[in-house]
Amino acid sequence: MQDPYTLLGLSRSASEKDIKSAYRKLAKELHPDHNKDNPRATERFAEVTGAYDLLSDKDKRARFDRGEIDADGNPTAPFGFGGAGGRQGGFGAGAGGGQRGFRHDGFEGPGGDGADIGDLFEGLFGGRGGAGGGFGGGSPFGSRRAPPPKGANIPYRLVVPFTDAATRAAQRVTLSDGKTIELKVPPGVENGQQVRLGGKGEAGPGGFGDAIVTIEIAPHPFFVRDGNHIRVDLPITLTEAIEGGKVKVPTVDGAVMLTIAPGTSSGRTLRLKGKGFFAKNGERGDQLVTVQIDLPAADTPQGIALRERLDGWVDERNPREKLGL
């Protein structure tokens, strides 16, 4: 197989996001379902899928970058032999220049000193003989083939209501095959976060790909997210602000009663513990309620009644004194 970076049109400094984006674009373009009359496209699809399988695996990518494996995932030949450009003579050209013999599976080569090449390769590759074990296919050194590629991943977009995202309510996702599954909203969910559903993608020679679900949190008419906390403005009457009392306040779990202390100023923030978003560690944020005193318009019956009630009442304080005014 060609260099995987070249197949995906990437540089060696490409990020994981770059790799996913490049593969998604090529897989969509080359998928066999869209190129039934183009065998070369099918071959290219398998090649880019193999390249993605290698580069999306952090360990394999690192080993490839270090030259420990080739583009097919096969170990590179040790000691400079076993492939094109390898040294002639194998073990016979060791230090000291003498012709050393070897023995493998009952065959004793020149020199006859009993050195078992199988034992050496067993130590290097962890096994000998058999399919993929390093000694099959008619060669004493064999080859390791990359596993067949899985099918393409399928992207999905899931819009989650604000309250469901906060409470982690299960969501229904309809897959491309018409089946519907339930997806539990992960703790600490963020807008644009992706969730992988293993084996829910397209079929391929090596099995099914995955479903990649991108979560979008819908905005709310009056709740606003602040990290794992939720903010909301709560309008109260002047009477409630002066005299205090209990008022109903909405939360993502349903309405609750909140105590307003006598003499509460507009802009004061009160806290409802455990009424926010779930964090990744399972703990839950709070709801922060900012009180806003709502006065009626002066020309309404409520405004006229309020003026009459306050007629003759004088407030000698200067509430702007703390601002230096």
XYZ file of C-alpha atoms in Angstrom:
325
model
C 0.000 0.000 0.000
C 1.141 3.560 -0.634
C 2.176 5.882 2.162
C -1.041 6.395 4.220
C -0.421 10.128 4.553
C -0.173 10.415 0.766
C -3.342 8.368 0.256
C -5.305 10.721 2.500
C -3.591 13.843 1.148
C -2.124 14.763 4.545
C 1.185 15.878 5.986
C 2.848 13.912 8.760
C 1.917 16.635 11.245
C -1.822 16.144 10.578
C -4.045 16.141 13.667
C -6.617 13.456 14.539
C -9.320 15.854 13.368
C -7.518 16.345 10.035
C -7.287 12.570 9.555
C -10.978 12.026 10.269
C -12.015 14.888 8.014
C -9.863 13.724 5.092
C -11.087 10.131 5.378
C -14.734 11.124 5.661
C -14.458 13.198 2.487
C -12.685 10.467 0.483
C -14.910 7.652 1.799
C -18.020 9.526 0.732
C -16.523 10.171 -2.707
C -15.193 6.645 -3.299
C -17.802 4.486 -1.563
C -18.740 1.427 -3.687
C -22.453 2.240 -3.470
C -21.772 5.418 -5.449
C -19.227 3.906 -7.853
C -20.701 0.599 -8.961
C -19.297 1.013 -12.484
C -15.850 2.096 -11.358
C -13.735 -0.800 -9.974
C -10.793 1.523 -9.426
C -12.883 3.626 -7.038
C -13.628 0.497 -5.015
C -9.906 -0.271 -4.834
C -9.171 3.285 -3.778
C -11.896 3.061 -1.135
C -10.197 0.007 0.374
C -6.804 1.748 0.238
C -7.924 4.935 1.979
C -9.848 2.895 4.560
C -6.690 0.912 5.289
C -4.735 4.160 5.566
C -7.318 5.581 7.982
C -7.292 2.389 10.088
C -3.538 2.773 10.528
C -3.367 6.516 11.163
C -6.437 6.647 13.435
C -4.781 4.140 15.757
C -2.339 6.198 17.875
C -0.070 3.232 18.586
C 0.087 2.056 14.961
C 0.664 5.591 13.716
C 3.534 6.099 16.141
C 5.112 2.786 15.129
C 4.745 3.671 11.445
C 6.297 7.098 11.996
C 9.232 5.437 13.773
C 9.657 2.997 10.883
C 8.775 -0.076 12.947
C 5.924 -1.105 10.628
C 5.186 -0.452 6.977
C 2.058 1.034 5.387
C 0.312 -2.374 5.528
C 0.998 -2.716 9.236
C 3.721 -5.334 8.672
C 6.854 -5.196 10.842
C 9.799 -3.851 8.898
C 12.525 -6.478 8.284
C 15.024 -6.682 11.174
C 18.786 -6.459 10.615
C 18.258 -5.098 7.081
C 17.083 -8.241 5.298
C 13.910 -9.838 4.093
C 12.802 -7.310 1.485
C 13.904 -5.377 -1.540
C 17.174 -3.656 -0.766
C 17.959 -6.065 2.094
C 21.432 -7.421 2.739
C 22.448 -10.549 0.898
C 23.437 -13.588 2.875
C 21.007 -13.230 5.809
C 22.716 -14.512 8.944
C 25.705 -15.733 6.947
C 27.252 -12.242 6.867
C 27.586 -11.634 10.581
C 30.392 -9.943 12.466
C 33.656 -11.739 11.834
C 32.854 -12.385 8.157
C 32.508 -16.174 8.522
C 29.821 -18.217 6.779
C 27.449 -19.265 9.557
C 24.912 -22.008 9.159
C 21.265 -22.055 10.233
C 18.600 -24.617 10.863
C 14.841 -24.194 10.539
C 12.211 -26.938 10.635
C 14.755 -29.711 10.284
C 16.878 -28.093 7.564
C 20.493 -27.418 8.415
C 22.259 -24.837 6.257
C 25.939 -24.306 5.539
C 28.135 -24.375 8.601
C 25.752 -26.587 10.558
C 26.221 -24.883 13.933
C 22.551 -25.450 14.841
C 21.450 -21.792 15.074
C 17.640 -21.981 14.859
C 16.299 -18.993 12.927
C 12.796 -19.868 14.076
C 13.756 -19.345 17.715
C 15.138 -15.942 16.904
C 12.017 -14.827 15.050
C 9.807 -16.267 17.755
C 11.475 -13.888 20.179
C 11.150 -10.968 17.799
C 7.524 -11.419 16.766
C 6.059 -13.491 19.569
C 5.238 -16.581 17.510
C 6.231 -18.719 14.525
C 4.529 -20.449 11.657
C 0.878 -20.293 10.685
C -1.162 -17.496 9.194
C 0.192 -14.112 10.204
C 2.808 -15.735 12.427
C 5.773 -14.611 10.362
C 6.737 -17.862 8.567
C 3.822 -18.681 6.262
C 3.213 -18.099 2.593
C 6.189 -20.045 1.191
C 8.867 -17.759 2.684
C 10.915 -18.571 5.783
C 10.368 -14.971 6.866
C 6.745 -14.658 5.690
C 4.618 -11.493 5.773
C 1.967 -10.010 8.029
C -1.080 -8.703 6.244
C -3.203 -5.842 7.506
C -6.720 -6.883 8.583
C -9.491 -6.198 6.064
C -10.986 -2.727 6.469
C -14.235 -2.121 8.268
C -17.147 -0.345 6.641
C -17.407 3.436 6.608
C -18.605 5.366 9.638
C -21.976 7.114 9.312
C -22.421 10.624 10.760
C -25.635 11.658 12.523
C -26.846 14.973 13.983
C -28.899 14.876 17.186
C -30.580 18.023 18.524
C -31.145 17.607 22.282
C -33.562 19.882 24.209
C -31.788 22.024 26.806
C -33.574 20.417 29.762
C -32.840 16.893 28.459
C -29.148 17.731 28.068
C -29.039 19.025 31.662
C -30.855 16.016 33.163
C -29.256 13.417 30.812
C -32.605 12.172 29.560
C -32.323 9.310 27.030
C -32.689 10.336 23.377
C -33.918 8.324 20.391
C -31.685 8.044 17.321
C -33.032 6.622 14.064
C -30.265 4.867 12.110
C -29.912 4.662 8.346
C -31.355 1.135 8.349
C -34.565 2.431 9.946
C -33.861 1.006 13.402
C -34.259 3.277 16.431
C -31.956 3.094 19.437
C -31.794 4.985 22.745
C -28.758 7.153 23.446
C -27.986 8.242 26.997
C -26.696 11.823 27.073
C -23.133 11.680 28.499
C -22.307 13.638 31.685
C -20.623 16.970 31.038
C -22.030 17.012 27.494
C -20.913 19.972 25.394
C -22.462 21.451 22.290
C -20.879 19.741 19.261
C -19.652 16.727 21.252
C -19.495 13.440 19.319
C -20.618 10.043 20.590
C -19.447 6.842 18.858
C -21.832 3.893 18.530
C -19.708 0.865 17.711
C -20.825 -1.377 14.851
C -23.720 0.868 13.768
C -22.082 2.069 10.542
C -21.831 0.603 7.042
C -20.800 -2.982 6.325
C -17.286 -3.708 5.083
C -14.926 -6.663 4.529
C -13.689 -6.429 8.123
C -17.047 -5.758 9.755
C -19.301 -2.804 10.391
C -18.095 0.738 10.866
C -19.449 3.005 13.592
C -22.175 5.619 13.905
C -20.780 9.022 14.895
C -23.480 11.124 16.591
C -22.834 14.879 16.905
C -24.892 16.394 19.734
C -26.327 19.891 19.420
C -27.912 21.401 22.546
C -30.958 23.485 21.653
C -31.176 26.968 23.221
C -33.820 27.631 25.893
C -36.214 30.595 26.133
C -35.029 31.632 29.617
C -32.334 29.204 30.868
C -28.706 30.040 30.053
C -25.825 27.604 30.650
C -22.775 28.815 32.591
C -20.316 25.900 32.708
C -22.220 23.262 34.666
C -24.436 25.931 36.279
C -27.703 27.296 34.865
C -28.676 30.963 35.115
C -32.202 32.374 35.022
C -33.708 35.822 35.694
C -36.715 35.728 38.034
C -39.144 38.691 37.952
C -40.804 39.522 41.303
C -43.192 42.277 42.396
C -42.159 45.243 44.487
C -44.337 43.919 47.310
C -42.512 40.549 47.203
C -39.160 42.368 47.253
C -40.149 44.546 50.248
C -42.102 42.034 52.323
C -40.437 38.801 51.213
C -42.207 35.471 50.742
C -42.118 32.262 48.734
C -42.305 32.389 44.926
C -42.351 29.686 42.296
C -39.221 29.405 40.107
C -38.714 27.087 37.093
C -35.832 24.564 36.982
C -34.856 21.857 34.488
C -36.345 19.328 36.942
C -39.642 21.218 37.305
C -40.841 24.236 39.281
C -39.793 24.660 42.941
C -40.573 27.238 45.659
C -37.856 29.788 46.427
C -37.755 31.945 49.579
C -37.341 35.682 48.986
C -36.015 37.501 52.043
C -37.668 40.819 53.028
C -35.863 43.796 51.485
C -34.394 41.850 48.562
C -32.834 44.169 45.981
C -33.186 43.758 42.253
C -30.125 41.973 40.818
C -29.491 39.764 43.846
C -28.554 36.193 42.884
C -29.874 33.210 44.849
C -28.612 29.630 44.498
C -30.546 26.387 44.061
C -28.127 23.522 44.769
C -27.950 20.580 42.361
C -30.258 21.996 39.684
C -27.631 22.450 36.931
C -25.849 20.200 34.410
C -24.170 16.953 35.372
C -20.367 17.171 35.328
C -18.115 14.410 33.941
C -17.409 13.203 37.495
C -21.157 12.728 38.118
C -21.560 15.767 40.366
C -24.145 18.365 39.438
C -23.977 22.127 39.094
C -26.410 24.646 40.598
C -29.103 26.981 39.315
C -28.322 30.664 39.852
C -31.485 32.781 40.144
C -31.094 36.530 39.644
C -34.009 38.510 41.090
C -35.426 41.303 38.927
C -38.041 43.634 40.454
C -40.771 44.066 37.865
C -42.675 47.362 38.206
C -45.972 47.886 36.369
C -46.295 50.677 33.799
C -47.386 53.968 35.377
C -50.581 54.283 33.304
C -51.900 50.797 34.064
C -54.355 50.022 36.882
C -51.565 48.204 38.724
C -49.225 51.178 38.312
C -51.851 53.676 39.524
C -52.638 51.491 42.552
C -48.934 51.233 43.386
C -48.492 55.020 43.231
C -51.456 55.506 45.535
C -50.074 52.968 47.973
C -46.684 54.707 48.013
C -48.149 58.234 48.128
C -46.471 60.144 50.929
C -43.756 57.524 51.422
C -40.257 58.991 51.119
C -37.011 57.025 50.808
C -34.169 59.243 52.065
C -31.425 56.774 51.171
C -28.934 57.328 48.352
C -28.550 53.840 46.770
C -25.910 55.197 44.334
C -23.581 56.312 47.132
C -21.486 53.153 46.753
C -20.765 54.236 43.166
C -19.420 57.589 44.397
C -22.460 59.466 43.099
